[in-house]
Tab-separated table of C-alpha atoms in Angstrom:
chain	number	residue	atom	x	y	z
A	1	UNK	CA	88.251	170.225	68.517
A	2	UNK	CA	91.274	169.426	66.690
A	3	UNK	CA	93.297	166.162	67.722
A	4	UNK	CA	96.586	165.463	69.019
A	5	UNK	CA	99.228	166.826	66.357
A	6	UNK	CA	102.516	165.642	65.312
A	7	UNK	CA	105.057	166.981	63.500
A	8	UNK	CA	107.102	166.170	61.475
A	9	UNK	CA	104.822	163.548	60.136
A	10	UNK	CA	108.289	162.362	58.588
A	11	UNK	CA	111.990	162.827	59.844
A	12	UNK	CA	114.959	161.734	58.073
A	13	UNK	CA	118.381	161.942	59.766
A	14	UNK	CA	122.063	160.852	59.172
A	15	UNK	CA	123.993	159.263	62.287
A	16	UNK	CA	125.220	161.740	64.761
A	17	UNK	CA	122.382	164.386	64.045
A	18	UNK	CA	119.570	165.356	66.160
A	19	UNK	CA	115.935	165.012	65.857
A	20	UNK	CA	112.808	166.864	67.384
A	21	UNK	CA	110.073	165.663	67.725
A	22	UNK	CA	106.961	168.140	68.676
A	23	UNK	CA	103.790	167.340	70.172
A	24	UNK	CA	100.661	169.779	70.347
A	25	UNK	CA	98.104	167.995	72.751
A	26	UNK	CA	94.292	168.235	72.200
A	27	UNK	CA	92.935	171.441	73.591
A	28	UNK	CA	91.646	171.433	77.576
A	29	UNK	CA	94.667	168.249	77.961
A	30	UNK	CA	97.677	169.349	80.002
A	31	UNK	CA	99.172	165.392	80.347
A	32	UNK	CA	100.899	164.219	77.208
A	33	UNK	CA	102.509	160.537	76.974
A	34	UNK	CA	105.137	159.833	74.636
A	35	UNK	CA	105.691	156.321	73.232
A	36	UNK	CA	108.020	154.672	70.431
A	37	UNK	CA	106.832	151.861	67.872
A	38	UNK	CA	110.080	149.719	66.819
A	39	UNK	CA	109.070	147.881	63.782
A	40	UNK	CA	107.340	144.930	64.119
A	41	UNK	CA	106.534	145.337	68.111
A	42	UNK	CA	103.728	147.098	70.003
A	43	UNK	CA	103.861	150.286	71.767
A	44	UNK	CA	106.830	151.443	74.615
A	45	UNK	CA	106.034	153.762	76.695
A	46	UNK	CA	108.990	156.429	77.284
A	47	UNK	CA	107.985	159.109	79.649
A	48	UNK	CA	104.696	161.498	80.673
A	49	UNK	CA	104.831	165.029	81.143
A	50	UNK	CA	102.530	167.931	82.693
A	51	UNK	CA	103.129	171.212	81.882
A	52	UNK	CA	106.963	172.103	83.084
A	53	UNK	CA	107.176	168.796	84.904
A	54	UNK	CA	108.496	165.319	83.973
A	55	UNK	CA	106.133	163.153	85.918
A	56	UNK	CA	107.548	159.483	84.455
A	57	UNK	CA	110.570	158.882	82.194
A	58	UNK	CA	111.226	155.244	83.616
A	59	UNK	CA	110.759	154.394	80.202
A	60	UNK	CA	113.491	157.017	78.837
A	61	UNK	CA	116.789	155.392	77.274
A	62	UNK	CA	119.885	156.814	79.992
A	63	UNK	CA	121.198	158.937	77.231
A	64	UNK	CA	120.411	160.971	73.807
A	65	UNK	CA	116.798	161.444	74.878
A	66	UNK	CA	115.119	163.886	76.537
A	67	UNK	CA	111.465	165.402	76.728
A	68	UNK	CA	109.976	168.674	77.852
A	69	UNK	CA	106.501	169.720	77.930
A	70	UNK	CA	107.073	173.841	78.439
A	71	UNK	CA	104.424	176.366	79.784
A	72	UNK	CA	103.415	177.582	76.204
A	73	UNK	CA	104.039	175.987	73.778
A	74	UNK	CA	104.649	171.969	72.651
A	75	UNK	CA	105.818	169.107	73.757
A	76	UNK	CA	109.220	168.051	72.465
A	77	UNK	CA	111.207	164.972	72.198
A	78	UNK	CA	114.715	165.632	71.444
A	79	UNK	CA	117.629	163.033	70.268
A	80	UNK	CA	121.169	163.884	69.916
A	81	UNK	CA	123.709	162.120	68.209
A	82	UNK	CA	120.889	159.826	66.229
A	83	UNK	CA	121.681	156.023	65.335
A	84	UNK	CA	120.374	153.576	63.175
A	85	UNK	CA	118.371	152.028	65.911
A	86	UNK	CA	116.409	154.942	66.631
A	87	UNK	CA	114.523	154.609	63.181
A	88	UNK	CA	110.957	153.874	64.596
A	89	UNK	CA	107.866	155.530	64.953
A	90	UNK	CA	107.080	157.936	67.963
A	91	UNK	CA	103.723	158.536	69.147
A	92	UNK	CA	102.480	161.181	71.520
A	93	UNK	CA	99.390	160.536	73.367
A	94	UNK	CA	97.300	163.408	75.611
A	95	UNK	CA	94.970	163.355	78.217
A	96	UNK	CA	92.611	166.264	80.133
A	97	UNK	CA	93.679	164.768	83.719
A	98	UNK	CA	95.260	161.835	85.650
A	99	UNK	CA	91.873	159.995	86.854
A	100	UNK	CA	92.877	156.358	86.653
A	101	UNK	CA	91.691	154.341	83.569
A	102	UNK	CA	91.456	158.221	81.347
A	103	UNK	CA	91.764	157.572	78.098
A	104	UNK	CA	94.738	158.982	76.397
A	105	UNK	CA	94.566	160.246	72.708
A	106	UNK	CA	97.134	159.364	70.271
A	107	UNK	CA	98.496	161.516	67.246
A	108	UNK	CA	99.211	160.257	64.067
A	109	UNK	CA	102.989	159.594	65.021
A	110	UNK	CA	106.496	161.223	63.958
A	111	UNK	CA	108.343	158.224	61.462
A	112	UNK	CA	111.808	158.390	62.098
A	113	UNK	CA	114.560	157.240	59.773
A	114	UNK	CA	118.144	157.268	60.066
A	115	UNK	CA	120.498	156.626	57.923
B	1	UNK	CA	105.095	145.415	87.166
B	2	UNK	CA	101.884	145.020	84.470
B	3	UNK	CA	102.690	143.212	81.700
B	4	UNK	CA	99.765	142.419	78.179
B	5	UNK	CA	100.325	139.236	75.983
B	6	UNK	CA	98.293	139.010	72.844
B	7	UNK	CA	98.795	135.141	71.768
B	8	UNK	CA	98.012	135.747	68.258
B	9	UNK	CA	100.311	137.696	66.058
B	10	UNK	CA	97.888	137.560	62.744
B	11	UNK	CA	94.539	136.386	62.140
B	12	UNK	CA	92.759	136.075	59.116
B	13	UNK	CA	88.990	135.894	58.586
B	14	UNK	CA	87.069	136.083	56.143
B	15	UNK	CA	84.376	139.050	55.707
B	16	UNK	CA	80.862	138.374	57.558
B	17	UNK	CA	82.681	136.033	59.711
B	18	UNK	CA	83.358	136.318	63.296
B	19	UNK	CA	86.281	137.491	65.241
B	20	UNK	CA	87.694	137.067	68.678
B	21	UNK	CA	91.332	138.711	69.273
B	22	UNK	CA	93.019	137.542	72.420
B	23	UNK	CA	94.614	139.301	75.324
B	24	UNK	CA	95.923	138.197	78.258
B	25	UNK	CA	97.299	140.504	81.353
B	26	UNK	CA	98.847	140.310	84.345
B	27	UNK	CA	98.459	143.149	87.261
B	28	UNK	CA	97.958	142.763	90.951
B	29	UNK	CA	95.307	145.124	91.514
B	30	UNK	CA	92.279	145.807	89.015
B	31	UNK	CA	93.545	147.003	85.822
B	32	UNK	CA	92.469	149.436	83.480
B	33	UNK	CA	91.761	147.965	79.823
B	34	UNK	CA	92.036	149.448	76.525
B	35	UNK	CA	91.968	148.268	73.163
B	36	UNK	CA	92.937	150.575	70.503
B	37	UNK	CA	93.481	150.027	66.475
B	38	UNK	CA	95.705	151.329	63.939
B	39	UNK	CA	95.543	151.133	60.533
B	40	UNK	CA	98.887	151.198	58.401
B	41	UNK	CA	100.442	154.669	58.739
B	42	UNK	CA	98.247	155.920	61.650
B	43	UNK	CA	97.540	156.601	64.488
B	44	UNK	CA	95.950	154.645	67.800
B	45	UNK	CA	92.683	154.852	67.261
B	46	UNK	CA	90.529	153.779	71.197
B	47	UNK	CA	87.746	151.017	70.350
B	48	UNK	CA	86.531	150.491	74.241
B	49	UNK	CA	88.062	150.202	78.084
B	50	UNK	CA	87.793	148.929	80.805
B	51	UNK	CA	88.039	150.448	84.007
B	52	UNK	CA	85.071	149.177	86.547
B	53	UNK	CA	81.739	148.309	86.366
B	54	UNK	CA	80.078	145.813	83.766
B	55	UNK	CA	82.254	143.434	82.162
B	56	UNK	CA	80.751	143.217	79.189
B	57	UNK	CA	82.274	146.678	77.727
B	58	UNK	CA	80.658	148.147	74.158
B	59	UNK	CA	82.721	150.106	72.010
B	60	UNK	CA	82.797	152.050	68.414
B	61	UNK	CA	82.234	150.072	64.830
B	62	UNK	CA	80.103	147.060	67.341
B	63	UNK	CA	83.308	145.807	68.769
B	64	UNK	CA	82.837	144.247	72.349
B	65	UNK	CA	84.784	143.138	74.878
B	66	UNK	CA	84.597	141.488	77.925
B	67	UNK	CA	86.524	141.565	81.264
B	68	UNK	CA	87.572	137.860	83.404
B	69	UNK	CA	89.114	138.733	86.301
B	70	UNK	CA	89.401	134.519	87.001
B	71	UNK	CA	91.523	134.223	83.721
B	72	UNK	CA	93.216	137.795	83.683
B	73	UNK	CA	91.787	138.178	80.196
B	74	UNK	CA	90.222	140.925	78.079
B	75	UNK	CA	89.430	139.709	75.082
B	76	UNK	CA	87.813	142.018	72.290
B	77	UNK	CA	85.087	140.393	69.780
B	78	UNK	CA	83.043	141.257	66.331
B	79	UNK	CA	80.190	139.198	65.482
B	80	UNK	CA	80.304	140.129	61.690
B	81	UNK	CA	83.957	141.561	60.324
B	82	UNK	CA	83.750	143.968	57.623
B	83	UNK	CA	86.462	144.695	55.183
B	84	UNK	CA	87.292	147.999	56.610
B	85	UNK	CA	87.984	145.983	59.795
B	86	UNK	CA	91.691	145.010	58.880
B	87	UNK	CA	94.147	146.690	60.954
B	88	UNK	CA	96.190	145.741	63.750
B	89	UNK	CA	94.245	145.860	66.934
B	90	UNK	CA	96.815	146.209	70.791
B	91	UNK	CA	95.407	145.476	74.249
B	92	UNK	CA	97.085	147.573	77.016
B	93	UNK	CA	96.839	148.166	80.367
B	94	UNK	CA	96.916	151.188	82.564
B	95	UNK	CA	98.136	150.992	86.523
B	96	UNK	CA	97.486	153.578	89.462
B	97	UNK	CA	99.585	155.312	91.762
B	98	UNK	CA	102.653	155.746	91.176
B	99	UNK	CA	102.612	153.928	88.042
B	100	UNK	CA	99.749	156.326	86.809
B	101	UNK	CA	100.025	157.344	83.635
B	102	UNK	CA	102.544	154.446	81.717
B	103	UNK	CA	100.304	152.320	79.273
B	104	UNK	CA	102.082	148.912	78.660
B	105	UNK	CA	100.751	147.521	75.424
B	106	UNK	CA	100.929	144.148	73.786
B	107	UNK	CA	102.640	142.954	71.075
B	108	UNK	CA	99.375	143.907	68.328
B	109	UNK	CA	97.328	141.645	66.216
B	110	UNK	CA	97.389	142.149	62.439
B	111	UNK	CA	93.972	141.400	61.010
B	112	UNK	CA	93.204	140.199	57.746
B	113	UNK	CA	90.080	140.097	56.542
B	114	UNK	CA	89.280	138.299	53.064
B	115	UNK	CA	86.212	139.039	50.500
């Protein structure tokens, strides 16, 4: 049973570009977290998603971002107009259902840079 | 809202010794408890959790932790560190209800572990 998968594994992008950001969860999941890693700081979450439904994005910056978890397909985080300060890594995490305390699986993580 | 502090932001040790990494959290109702690892580059890898039950919890590579409700701590412990051990370790905590879902992590504990 494969894992969570991420890709890119590395993104590079100029200011004012956009950058996606896909997220395959484990097979049987249908929850799928997304979370961003500044550097030297922990783990923020940004928004959970079920399949064509945005369940969470209290964690969501107001503008640039947005997520979507489609029927087939996916996950995507998507940022327009990139700036330097959304260099950072961005983890997705999945999980098979919302039972409290499930465990949520992490993927490797998309590096962002922009320059 | 649930909040994680993790007091220590590095701790070294040296190999054979042991450890005890620190985390403190603060929820009004009984949290779920994870600690997870990553090693540079990676992933989040899940060592153990908490969620009910015994609060003495076991998890992979004979980490341990243990659950105080009276001191809102969850601190995670090694008796012997091995070299493969270094990594930066994060506490978080999961909520219910409407909260379900959001993991807020702490800040991580980079662990150094000399020969």
């Amino acid at each position: 049973n494969a894992g969570v998968m991420q890709n890119p594994r590395h993104l590079v992008r100029r200011r004012g570009q956009e950058a996606r950001l896909r997220c395959s969860p484990m097979k049987g999941h249908s929850h799928v977290y997304w979370y961003r890693q500044l550097p030297e700081e922990g783990l923020k979450f940004m928004v959970y998603l079920q399949k064509e439904n945005i369940i969470d994005e209290s964690g969501m910056p107001k503008e640039r971002f947005s997520a979507e978890f489609p029927k087939e397909g996916p996950s995507i985080l998507r940022i327009q107009q990139v700036v330097r300060g959304d260099s950072a890594a961005y983890f997705c995490a999945s999980s098979p259902s919302k039972q409290g305390g499930e465990t949520q699986y992490f993927g490797p993580g998309t590096r962002l840079l922009v320059l | 809202a649930q909040s994680v502090t993790q007091p220590d932001i590095h701790i070294t040790v040296s190999e054979g010794a042991s450890l005890e990494l620190r985390c403190n959290y603060s929820y009004g109702a009984t949290p779920y408890l994870f600690w997870y690892v990553q090693s540079p580059g990676q992933g989040l890898q899940l060592l153990l959790k908490y969620f009910s039950g015994d609060t003495l919890v076991q998890g992979i590579k004979g980490f341990e932790a243990e659950f105080k409700r009276s001191q809102s701590s969850f601190n995670l412990r090694k008796p012997s560190v091995h070299w493969s051990d270094a990594a930066e370790y994060f506490c978080a905590v999961g909520a219910g209800g409407t909260s379900y879902g959001k993991l807020t992590f702490g800040q991580g504990t980079i662990l150094t572990v000399h020969p």
